[in-house]
Amino acid sequence: MKIAIVGLGYVGLPLSLQFARSGLTVLGLDIDPAKVEALNNGRSYIKHVEASSIASLVQGGGFSASTDFRRICEVEAVIICVPTPLNKNREPDISYIVETGKAIAPHLQKGTLVVLESTTYPGTTDEDLLKVLEAGSGLKAGADFHLAFSPEREDPGNPDSKVASIPKVVGGFTPACLEKAVALYGRAIKTIVPVSSCRVAEAAKLLENTFRGVNIALVNELKVVYAAMGIDVWEVIAAARTKPFGFMPFYPGPGLGGHCIPIDPFYLTWKAREYGQNTRFIELAGEINTAMPEYVVHRVADALNSQRKAVNGSQVLLVGLAYKPNVDDDRESPSYVLLDLLTARGAKVSYYDPYVPVIRPSREHSHWAGTRSVSWNRETFEQPDVVLIATHHASVNYQDLANWSKLIVDTRNAMSAVKTAPGQVWKA
Ligand SMILES: NC(=O)c1ccc[n+]([C@@H]2O[C@H](COP(=O)([O-])OP(=O)(O)OC[C@H]3O[C@@H](n4cnc5c(N)ncnc54)[C@H](O)[C@@H]3O)[C@@H](O)[C@H]2O)c1
């Protein structure tokens, strides 16, 4: 069986490799010629995807990449994994899905299965994507071609998270569409969870991500409340998590990051308005989580103040630019908000991140593009007035950090197991 996967990013690339490993022939399609060239030459551009596995699948003929969407006519199924960001007004931007639909529609053959994986609001597959595919192909969904939605569940940076073993929710436009999609995913993934419609599958993904966003907001709020009471929220969570039922730990931080949790719930908020519904939990969680960088900057100011220093004119070295530990993904990272807020207050900022040696150009923080990570040594860490831990990569030696840096603000409890001097570490 030959399939195409459109969008070879954090989601599409590991999925392509999993299907290829399972014996399918996979054509990866992307609009970025640099990615296509890298893959066809057996190179990886994602830290946790090994170049050797790409190279062996390319050599074996199971996987190849292209920018030529006319080749959609060669395949029995198309899986779409393109970005779904928010626009400037924090409204869903499904233009990548629509553009992909337009690009593949003219080449769609009768009987082909099209599956959307991008996280989005209920109705995207059977309204928006359906319309573009039908208009561009002259074919009818459910009669001439099959249509389904199956949300991606990636856990980047978690070595135990393997595409094949994460259960896959699938919803079809018709029962026959569902059957086709279940059969396709069943070839590469162990557990398939069929649901009654594309909309249920879309809504399930939004529930999963909203659940995280809301619970992170809860612990972020408790962090601030407990800190005012002189109670360490980290110790509280460690105690609470010993409860063997009815509790699941979430951890506070400097704010939300990544391509999913800060964004996806607002897809639902936007769609809910069409039905006259409000998503109050989502709005409140968003408010609390987006206020976190401000709180952290206040703590930096307090820490500096304890040394008779002001933020203005101080050197601040931020550790961890990626939005979560052990990944190179800096999309939506609150570290950028921290750098911006501190700079606005007159601090001289720099950063250290072994996985982001240089800041790449992007839509959101182009003003930092080209800035390089400082190197890891005593001299670099002795100098700044304060070191701010925004992300706790496991490869960082926190004991060295404690030995080298005079003042540390820790948003991740990274210094908890390390020997430090009284007043040296400020939790935030
Ligand atoms: N990254 C995650 O952990 C994760 C987890 C679950 C769900 N998702 C969802 O999966 C979707 C993709 O996310 P991602 O992290 O893989 O994004 P990404 O930015 O890493 O990758 C998207 C890829 O699509 C390509 N692309 C953009 N427009 C295209 C077009 N018109 N045609 C073909 N290719 C195009 C880009 O060049 C890029 O390679 C999003 O909806 C996201 O919310 C992501």
Short mmCIF file of C-alpha atoms and ligand atoms in Angstrom, two decimals:
data_model
loop_
_atom_site.label_atom_id
_atom_site.label_comp_id
_atom_site.label_asym_id
_atom_site.label_seq_id
_atom_site.Cartn_x
_atom_site.Cartn_y
_atom_site.Cartn_z
CA MET A 1 0.00 0.00 0.00
CA LYS A 2 1.30 3.47 -0.86
CA ILE A 3 0.27 6.52 1.16
CA ALA A 4 1.18 10.21 1.30
CA ILE A 5 1.79 12.21 4.46
CA VAL A 6 1.54 15.97 4.02
CA GLY A 7 3.52 18.18 6.45
CA LEU A 8 6.77 16.58 7.62
CA GLY A 9 7.15 18.31 10.99
CA TYR A 10 7.12 17.08 14.58
CA VAL A 11 3.98 15.04 13.85
CA GLY A 12 4.21 14.08 10.18
CA LEU A 13 7.81 12.86 10.14
CA PRO A 14 7.62 10.31 13.00
CA LEU A 15 4.28 9.10 11.62
CA SER A 16 5.76 8.67 8.12
CA LEU A 17 8.61 6.61 9.52
CA GLN A 18 6.25 4.44 11.58
CA PHE A 19 4.14 3.63 8.51
CA ALA A 20 7.27 2.94 6.45
CA ARG A 21 8.63 0.65 9.18
CA SER A 22 5.30 -1.21 9.08
CA GLY A 23 5.83 -2.07 5.42
CA LEU A 24 3.85 0.66 3.65
CA THR A 25 5.43 2.83 0.98
CA VAL A 26 5.30 6.42 2.23
CA LEU A 27 5.56 9.54 0.12
CA GLY A 28 6.22 12.53 2.39
CA LEU A 29 5.03 15.86 0.97
CA ASP A 30 6.07 19.27 2.27
CA ILE A 31 6.25 22.77 0.85
CA ASP A 32 9.69 23.26 2.41
CA PRO A 33 12.31 22.08 -0.13
CA ALA A 34 15.08 22.15 2.51
CA LYS A 35 13.23 19.52 4.60
CA VAL A 36 12.57 17.38 1.54
CA GLU A 37 16.22 17.51 0.54
CA ALA A 38 17.40 16.68 4.06
CA LEU A 39 15.12 13.65 4.29
CA ASN A 40 16.01 12.25 0.87
CA ASN A 41 19.66 12.49 1.94
CA GLY A 42 18.94 10.65 5.18
CA ARG A 43 19.30 13.69 7.44
CA SER A 44 17.07 14.65 10.36
CA TYR A 45 16.05 18.16 11.47
CA ILE A 46 14.27 17.04 14.65
CA LYS A 47 16.42 16.20 17.66
CA HIS A 48 14.52 13.10 18.74
CA VAL A 49 14.17 11.63 15.22
CA GLU A 50 17.30 9.67 14.35
CA ALA A 51 18.93 10.30 10.99
CA SER A 52 19.91 6.61 10.75
CA SER A 53 16.28 5.46 10.78
CA ILE A 54 15.41 7.97 8.04
CA ALA A 55 18.43 6.91 5.97
CA SER A 56 17.67 3.19 6.18
CA LEU A 57 14.01 3.66 5.21
CA VAL A 58 14.99 5.94 2.31
CA GLN A 59 17.59 3.42 1.10
CA GLY A 60 15.09 0.56 1.42
CA GLY A 61 12.58 2.48 -0.73
CA GLY A 62 9.93 2.63 2.02
CA PHE A 63 10.13 6.38 2.42
CA SER A 64 10.83 9.31 0.12
CA ALA A 65 10.00 12.99 0.27
CA SER A 66 8.84 15.44 -2.38
CA THR A 67 7.36 18.88 -2.93
CA ASP A 68 5.35 17.67 -5.95
CA PHE A 69 1.69 17.43 -4.95
CA ARG A 70 0.73 15.98 -8.34
CA ARG A 71 2.05 12.71 -6.97
CA ILE A 72 -1.09 12.44 -4.81
CA CYS A 73 -2.51 10.47 -7.76
CA GLU A 74 -0.09 7.63 -6.87
CA VAL A 75 -1.44 6.93 -3.39
CA GLU A 76 -4.40 5.18 -1.74
CA ALA A 77 -4.47 7.43 1.33
CA VAL A 78 -3.37 10.95 2.28
CA ILE A 79 -2.72 12.01 5.88
CA ILE A 80 -2.52 15.75 6.58
CA CYS A 81 -0.30 16.99 9.45
CA VAL A 82 0.11 20.71 8.75
CA PRO A 83 0.25 23.52 11.34
CA THR A 84 -2.86 25.01 12.96
CA PRO A 85 -1.70 28.23 14.68
CA LEU A 86 -3.66 31.22 15.95
CA ASN A 87 -3.60 34.48 14.05
CA LYS A 88 -2.70 37.90 15.53
CA ASN A 89 -6.15 38.18 17.10
CA ARG A 90 -5.84 34.72 18.65
CA GLU A 91 -8.35 33.23 16.24
CA PRO A 92 -7.89 29.86 14.49
CA ASP A 93 -5.80 30.00 11.34
CA ILE A 94 -6.78 26.95 9.29
CA SER A 95 -5.21 28.36 6.12
CA TYR A 96 -2.56 25.62 6.09
CA ILE A 97 -5.28 22.96 6.02
CA VAL A 98 -7.20 24.82 3.33
CA GLU A 99 -4.05 25.30 1.20
CA THR A 100 -3.21 21.62 1.54
CA GLY A 101 -6.75 20.69 0.54
CA LYS A 102 -6.46 22.90 -2.55
CA ALA A 103 -3.08 21.39 -3.46
CA ILE A 104 -4.19 17.77 -3.23
CA ALA A 105 -7.78 18.02 -4.54
CA PRO A 106 -7.01 18.19 -8.29
CA HIS A 107 -4.97 14.98 -8.02
CA LEU A 108 -7.34 12.99 -5.82
CA GLN A 109 -8.38 9.64 -7.29
CA LYS A 110 -11.69 7.83 -6.70
CA GLY A 111 -11.55 5.67 -3.59
CA THR A 112 -8.70 7.60 -1.92
CA LEU A 113 -8.87 8.10 1.84
CA VAL A 114 -8.03 11.59 3.19
CA VAL A 115 -7.35 11.89 6.93
CA LEU A 116 -6.75 15.14 8.78
CA GLU A 117 -4.52 14.94 11.88
CA SER A 118 -3.93 18.63 12.63
CA THR A 119 -5.52 19.73 15.90
CA THR A 120 -8.55 21.89 15.16
CA TYR A 121 -12.15 22.77 16.10
CA PRO A 122 -15.03 20.33 15.53
CA GLY A 123 -16.35 20.72 12.02
CA THR A 124 -13.05 21.45 10.26
CA THR A 125 -12.94 18.04 8.54
CA ASP A 126 -16.57 17.63 7.50
CA GLU A 127 -17.18 21.33 6.71
CA ASP A 128 -14.02 23.21 5.73
CA LEU A 129 -11.76 20.46 4.39
CA LEU A 130 -14.64 18.62 2.75
CA LYS A 131 -15.68 21.77 0.86
CA VAL A 132 -12.19 22.41 -0.55
CA LEU A 133 -11.64 18.78 -1.51
CA GLU A 134 -15.00 18.44 -3.25
CA ALA A 135 -14.62 21.77 -5.08
CA GLY A 136 -11.10 21.01 -6.32
CA SER A 137 -11.66 17.38 -7.28
CA GLY A 138 -15.22 17.28 -8.54
CA LEU A 139 -15.63 14.17 -6.35
CA LYS A 140 -18.11 13.62 -3.49
CA ALA A 141 -16.93 12.87 0.04
CA GLY A 142 -18.28 9.61 1.38
CA ALA A 143 -19.29 8.47 -2.11
CA ASP A 144 -16.20 8.98 -4.33
CA PHE A 145 -13.50 9.44 -1.71
CA HIS A 146 -13.23 8.72 2.01
CA LEU A 147 -12.71 11.33 4.68
CA ALA A 148 -11.69 10.99 8.35
CA PHE A 149 -10.11 12.79 11.30
CA SER A 150 -7.56 11.24 13.64
CA PRO A 151 -5.80 13.46 16.17
CA GLU A 152 -2.07 13.14 16.69
CA ARG A 153 -0.85 12.36 20.21
CA GLU A 154 2.84 13.17 20.32
CA ASP A 155 4.85 13.49 23.50
CA PRO A 156 8.12 14.99 22.31
CA GLY A 157 11.05 14.47 24.60
CA ASN A 158 9.52 11.41 26.27
CA PRO A 159 11.72 8.45 25.30
CA ASP A 160 8.95 5.99 26.22
CA SER A 161 6.48 7.60 23.85
CA LYS A 162 6.40 5.65 20.59
CA VAL A 163 3.96 6.39 17.78
CA ALA A 164 3.07 2.69 17.44
CA SER A 165 2.01 2.21 21.05
CA ILE A 166 -0.08 5.36 21.57
CA PRO A 167 -3.79 4.51 21.05
CA LYS A 168 -5.22 6.36 18.04
CA VAL A 169 -8.70 7.90 18.03
CA VAL A 170 -10.34 7.82 14.60
CA GLY A 171 -13.62 9.34 13.40
CA GLY A 172 -15.03 8.93 9.87
CA PHE A 173 -17.37 11.06 7.75
CA THR A 174 -19.38 7.87 7.02
CA PRO A 175 -19.17 4.35 8.49
CA ALA A 176 -17.30 3.26 5.34
CA CYS A 177 -14.82 6.15 5.79
CA LEU A 178 -14.27 5.04 9.38
CA GLU A 179 -13.71 1.44 8.34
CA LYS A 180 -11.07 2.52 5.79
CA ALA A 181 -9.29 4.77 8.28
CA VAL A 182 -9.29 2.13 11.04
CA ALA A 183 -7.81 -0.39 8.59
CA LEU A 184 -5.09 2.06 7.56
CA TYR A 185 -3.96 2.98 11.08
CA GLY A 186 -4.30 -0.64 12.19
CA ARG A 187 -1.36 -1.47 9.91
CA ALA A 188 1.04 0.70 11.91
CA ILE A 189 -0.53 1.36 15.31
CA LYS A 190 -1.46 -1.19 17.97
CA THR A 191 -4.67 0.22 19.42
CA ILE A 192 -7.30 2.04 17.37
CA VAL A 193 -10.20 3.79 19.10
CA PRO A 194 -13.03 4.31 16.60
CA VAL A 195 -15.58 7.03 17.40
CA SER A 196 -18.86 7.93 15.72
CA SER A 197 -17.80 11.03 13.75
CA CYS A 198 -14.96 13.32 12.72
CA ARG A 199 -16.37 15.89 15.16
CA VAL A 200 -16.12 13.58 18.16
CA ALA A 201 -12.50 12.83 17.27
CA GLU A 202 -11.76 16.56 16.86
CA ALA A 203 -13.48 17.32 20.17
CA ALA A 204 -11.61 14.54 21.99
CA LYS A 205 -8.27 16.09 21.08
CA LEU A 206 -9.43 19.48 22.33
CA LEU A 207 -10.59 17.93 25.60
CA GLU A 208 -7.15 16.34 26.08
CA ASN A 209 -5.29 19.59 25.53
CA THR A 210 -7.75 21.75 27.46
CA PHE A 211 -7.45 19.32 30.38
CA ARG A 212 -3.71 19.99 30.47
CA GLY A 213 -4.06 23.74 30.06
CA VAL A 214 -6.64 24.03 32.85
CA ASN A 215 -4.73 21.83 35.29
CA ILE A 216 -1.46 23.64 34.65
CA ALA A 217 -3.31 26.90 35.32
CA LEU A 218 -4.59 25.47 38.60
CA VAL A 219 -1.10 24.63 39.89
CA ASN A 220 0.25 27.93 38.58
CA GLU A 221 -2.39 29.77 40.59
CA LEU A 222 -1.70 27.62 43.66
CA LYS A 223 2.02 28.32 43.26
CA VAL A 224 1.41 32.03 43.70
CA VAL A 225 -1.15 31.60 46.52
CA TYR A 226 0.98 29.11 48.47
CA ALA A 227 4.14 31.18 47.98
CA ALA A 228 2.37 34.10 49.67
CA MET A 229 1.60 31.73 52.57
CA GLY A 230 5.20 30.56 52.75
CA ILE A 231 4.31 27.10 51.41
CA ASP A 232 6.29 25.45 48.61
CA VAL A 233 3.86 24.20 45.94
CA TRP A 234 6.40 21.61 44.75
CA GLU A 235 6.43 19.94 48.13
CA VAL A 236 2.63 20.08 48.20
CA ILE A 237 2.35 18.36 44.81
CA ALA A 238 4.89 15.69 45.80
CA ALA A 239 2.77 14.94 48.86
CA ALA A 240 -0.56 14.98 47.01
CA ARG A 241 0.67 12.67 44.28
CA THR A 242 1.12 9.84 46.77
CA LYS A 243 -2.68 9.50 46.71
CA PRO A 244 -3.18 6.33 44.67
CA PHE A 245 -6.53 7.37 43.15
CA GLY A 246 -8.33 10.49 41.97
CA PHE A 247 -5.25 12.69 41.65
CA MET A 248 -2.86 13.35 38.81
CA PRO A 249 0.11 15.66 39.25
CA PHE A 250 0.62 18.74 37.08
CA TYR A 251 3.53 21.10 37.61
CA PRO A 252 3.79 24.88 37.57
CA GLY A 253 6.15 26.79 35.32
CA PRO A 254 6.91 30.15 33.74
CA GLY A 255 3.91 29.91 31.39
CA LEU A 256 2.64 27.67 28.62
CA GLY A 257 4.63 26.83 25.53
CA GLY A 258 4.65 24.60 22.49
CA HIS A 259 2.46 24.29 19.48
CA CYS A 260 -0.51 22.73 21.30
CA ILE A 261 -1.54 23.63 24.85
CA PRO A 262 -1.38 27.45 24.56
CA ILE A 263 -3.23 27.38 21.24
CA ASP A 264 -5.64 24.50 20.75
CA PRO A 265 -8.20 25.34 23.49
CA PHE A 266 -8.79 28.68 21.75
CA TYR A 267 -9.88 26.81 18.63
CA LEU A 268 -12.77 25.56 20.73
CA THR A 269 -13.44 28.98 22.25
CA TRP A 270 -13.78 30.46 18.78
CA LYS A 271 -16.06 27.72 17.47
CA ALA A 272 -18.19 27.73 20.64
CA ARG A 273 -19.15 31.37 19.98
CA GLU A 274 -20.88 30.28 16.78
CA TYR A 275 -23.23 28.28 19.04
CA GLY A 276 -23.66 31.09 21.57
CA GLN A 277 -21.52 29.19 24.10
CA ASN A 278 -18.75 30.45 26.38
CA THR A 279 -15.67 28.46 27.38
CA ARG A 280 -15.04 30.03 30.79
CA PHE A 281 -12.56 27.45 32.06
CA ILE A 282 -10.43 27.91 28.94
CA GLU A 283 -10.49 31.71 29.22
CA LEU A 284 -9.62 31.67 32.92
CA ALA A 285 -6.82 29.13 32.45
CA GLY A 286 -5.46 31.23 29.58
CA GLU A 287 -5.54 34.33 31.75
CA ILE A 288 -3.65 32.65 34.62
CA ASN A 289 -1.10 30.93 32.40
CA THR A 290 -0.32 34.03 30.35
CA ALA A 291 0.20 36.02 33.56
CA MET A 292 3.00 33.66 34.66
CA PRO A 293 5.91 35.36 32.89
CA GLU A 294 4.99 38.63 34.65
CA TYR A 295 5.01 36.81 37.99
CA VAL A 296 8.43 35.32 37.21
CA VAL A 297 9.81 38.76 36.32
CA HIS A 298 8.53 40.06 39.67
CA ARG A 299 10.41 37.27 41.39
CA VAL A 300 13.55 38.13 39.43
CA ALA A 301 13.13 41.73 40.63
CA ASP A 302 12.69 40.52 44.23
CA ALA A 303 15.79 38.32 43.99
CA LEU A 304 17.88 41.18 42.58
CA ASN A 305 16.45 43.52 45.18
CA SER A 306 17.76 41.21 47.91
CA GLN A 307 21.22 41.99 46.53
CA ARG A 308 20.50 45.76 46.35
CA LYS A 309 20.23 45.59 42.58
CA ALA A 310 17.62 46.71 40.08
CA VAL A 311 16.42 44.80 37.01
CA ASN A 312 17.42 47.86 35.01
CA GLY A 313 21.08 47.42 34.08
CA SER A 314 21.38 43.89 35.53
CA GLN A 315 22.65 40.97 33.48
CA VAL A 316 20.14 38.13 33.33
CA LEU A 317 21.11 34.75 31.88
CA LEU A 318 18.11 32.59 30.99
CA VAL A 319 18.60 28.82 31.02
CA GLY A 320 16.32 26.82 28.70
CA LEU A 321 14.80 28.40 25.64
CA ALA A 322 12.84 25.35 24.49
CA TYR A 323 9.33 25.25 25.96
CA LYS A 324 9.89 21.94 27.73
CA PRO A 325 12.84 19.84 28.88
CA ASN A 326 15.00 17.78 26.54
CA VAL A 327 13.52 19.03 23.25
CA ASP A 328 14.71 21.59 20.70
CA ASP A 329 11.21 22.98 20.12
CA ASP A 330 11.02 26.69 21.04
CA ARG A 331 7.61 27.44 19.49
CA GLU A 332 5.44 29.63 21.74
CA SER A 333 8.07 29.26 24.45
CA PRO A 334 7.44 31.51 27.47
CA SER A 335 11.22 32.03 27.54
CA TYR A 336 10.78 34.56 24.75
CA VAL A 337 8.17 36.45 26.76
CA LEU A 338 10.59 36.50 29.70
CA LEU A 339 13.41 37.82 27.51
CA ASP A 340 11.09 40.52 26.15
CA LEU A 341 9.75 41.56 29.56
CA LEU A 342 13.21 41.71 31.10
CA THR A 343 14.63 43.66 28.17
CA ALA A 344 11.74 46.13 28.40
CA ARG A 345 12.76 46.73 32.03
CA GLY A 346 16.34 47.49 31.03
CA ALA A 347 17.99 44.13 31.78
CA LYS A 348 20.80 42.86 29.58
CA VAL A 349 19.69 39.36 28.66
CA SER A 350 21.41 36.29 27.24
CA TYR A 351 20.42 32.62 27.12
CA TYR A 352 21.84 29.14 27.40
CA ASP A 353 20.21 26.18 25.67
CA PRO A 354 22.22 23.22 24.38
CA TYR A 355 19.38 22.32 21.99
CA VAL A 356 18.84 25.80 20.56
CA PRO A 357 22.38 26.94 19.71
CA VAL A 358 21.05 29.82 17.62
CA ILE A 359 17.56 31.33 17.44
CA ARG A 360 15.95 30.59 14.10
CA PRO A 361 13.78 33.14 12.31
CA SER A 362 10.08 32.73 13.15
CA ARG A 363 6.85 34.67 12.90
CA GLU A 364 6.54 35.40 16.62
CA HIS A 365 10.02 36.38 17.75
CA SER A 366 11.93 37.49 14.69
CA HIS A 367 13.69 40.18 16.77
CA TRP A 368 15.68 37.44 18.55
CA ALA A 369 16.64 35.58 15.34
CA GLY A 370 20.38 35.05 15.06
CA THR A 371 21.01 35.38 18.82
CA ARG A 372 23.30 32.59 20.00
CA SER A 373 23.35 30.52 23.17
CA VAL A 374 26.22 31.33 25.53
CA SER A 375 28.57 28.47 26.24
CA TRP A 376 28.53 26.27 29.31
CA ASN A 377 31.43 27.26 31.57
CA ARG A 378 32.15 28.86 34.92
CA GLU A 379 33.15 32.22 33.45
CA THR A 380 29.88 32.67 31.55
CA PHE A 381 27.78 31.72 34.55
CA GLU A 382 29.73 33.67 37.16
CA GLN A 383 29.21 36.97 35.45
CA PRO A 384 25.42 37.56 35.30
CA ASP A 385 23.66 39.14 38.26
CA VAL A 386 21.01 36.44 38.12
CA VAL A 387 20.42 33.15 36.30
CA LEU A 388 16.80 32.40 35.46
CA ILE A 389 15.91 28.73 34.93
CA ALA A 390 12.99 28.67 32.51
CA THR A 391 13.32 25.06 31.29
CA HIS A 392 15.08 22.21 33.09
CA HIS A 393 16.91 20.15 30.47
CA ALA A 394 18.24 16.96 32.04
CA SER A 395 21.65 17.46 30.40
CA VAL A 396 22.34 20.60 32.46
CA ASN A 397 24.56 20.05 35.51
CA TYR A 398 22.63 21.95 38.18
CA GLN A 399 25.32 21.42 40.81
CA ASP A 400 27.80 23.23 38.54
CA LEU A 401 25.21 25.95 38.08
CA ALA A 402 24.92 26.32 41.86
CA ASN A 403 28.71 26.44 42.23
CA TRP A 404 29.09 29.07 39.52
CA SER A 405 26.09 31.42 39.81
CA LYS A 406 25.57 33.82 42.68
CA LEU A 407 21.81 34.17 42.34
CA ILE A 408 19.32 31.79 40.72
CA VAL A 409 15.60 32.15 40.05
CA ASP A 410 14.13 28.69 39.49
CA THR A 411 10.73 28.26 37.80
CA ARG A 412 11.03 24.45 37.52
CA ASN A 413 12.26 23.23 40.88
CA ALA A 414 15.44 22.20 39.08
CA MET A 415 17.63 23.12 42.06
CA SER A 416 15.72 21.06 44.62
CA ALA A 417 18.22 18.22 44.83
CA VAL A 418 21.30 20.47 44.64
CA LYS A 419 23.44 21.92 47.41
CA THR A 420 22.97 25.70 47.44
CA ALA A 421 23.67 28.60 49.80
CA PRO A 422 20.90 30.25 51.84
CA GLY A 423 19.20 32.97 49.75
CA GLN A 424 20.93 31.80 46.55
CA VAL A 425 17.84 30.20 44.94
CA TRP A 426 14.48 31.93 44.55
CA LYS A 427 11.57 29.83 43.37
CA ALA A 428 9.24 31.47 40.89
N1 LIG B 1 4.15 18.92 17.89
C1 LIG B 1 3.35 18.22 18.66
O1 LIG B 1 3.77 17.71 19.70
C2 LIG B 1 1.89 17.99 18.29
C3 LIG B 1 1.15 17.06 19.05
C4 LIG B 1 -0.16 16.80 18.71
C5 LIG B 1 -0.75 17.49 17.66
N2 LIG B 1 -0.04 18.40 16.95
C6 LIG B 1 -0.73 19.05 15.83
O2 LIG B 1 -0.23 18.54 14.61
C7 LIG B 1 -0.22 19.55 13.60
C8 LIG B 1 1.18 19.71 13.02
O3 LIG B 1 2.07 20.11 14.06
P1 LIG B 1 3.63 19.95 13.98
O4 LIG B 1 4.13 20.16 15.36
O5 LIG B 1 4.00 18.69 13.26
O6 LIG B 1 3.98 21.21 13.05
P2 LIG B 1 5.38 21.53 12.32
O7 LIG B 1 5.42 22.97 12.11
O8 LIG B 1 6.49 20.82 13.02
O9 LIG B 1 5.23 20.80 10.91
C9 LIG B 1 4.34 21.20 9.93
C10 LIG B 1 4.96 20.92 8.56
O10 LIG B 1 3.99 21.23 7.59
C11 LIG B 1 4.64 21.88 6.51
N3 LIG B 1 3.64 22.64 5.78
C12 LIG B 1 3.10 23.84 6.07
N4 LIG B 1 2.17 24.17 5.16
C13 LIG B 1 2.11 23.14 4.29
C14 LIG B 1 1.34 22.89 3.12
N5 LIG B 1 0.42 23.77 2.67
N6 LIG B 1 1.55 21.75 2.47
C15 LIG B 1 2.48 20.87 2.92
N7 LIG B 1 3.24 21.04 3.99
C16 LIG B 1 3.04 22.17 4.68
C17 LIG B 1 5.73 22.70 7.16
O11 LIG B 1 6.76 23.02 6.25
C18 LIG B 1 6.20 21.75 8.27
O12 LIG B 1 7.23 20.90 7.82
C19 LIG B 1 -0.74 20.81 14.29
O13 LIG B 1 -2.12 20.91 14.07
C20 LIG B 1 -0.50 20.52 15.76
O14 LIG B 1 -1.40 21.23 16.59
C21 LIG B 1 1.28 18.65 17.23
#
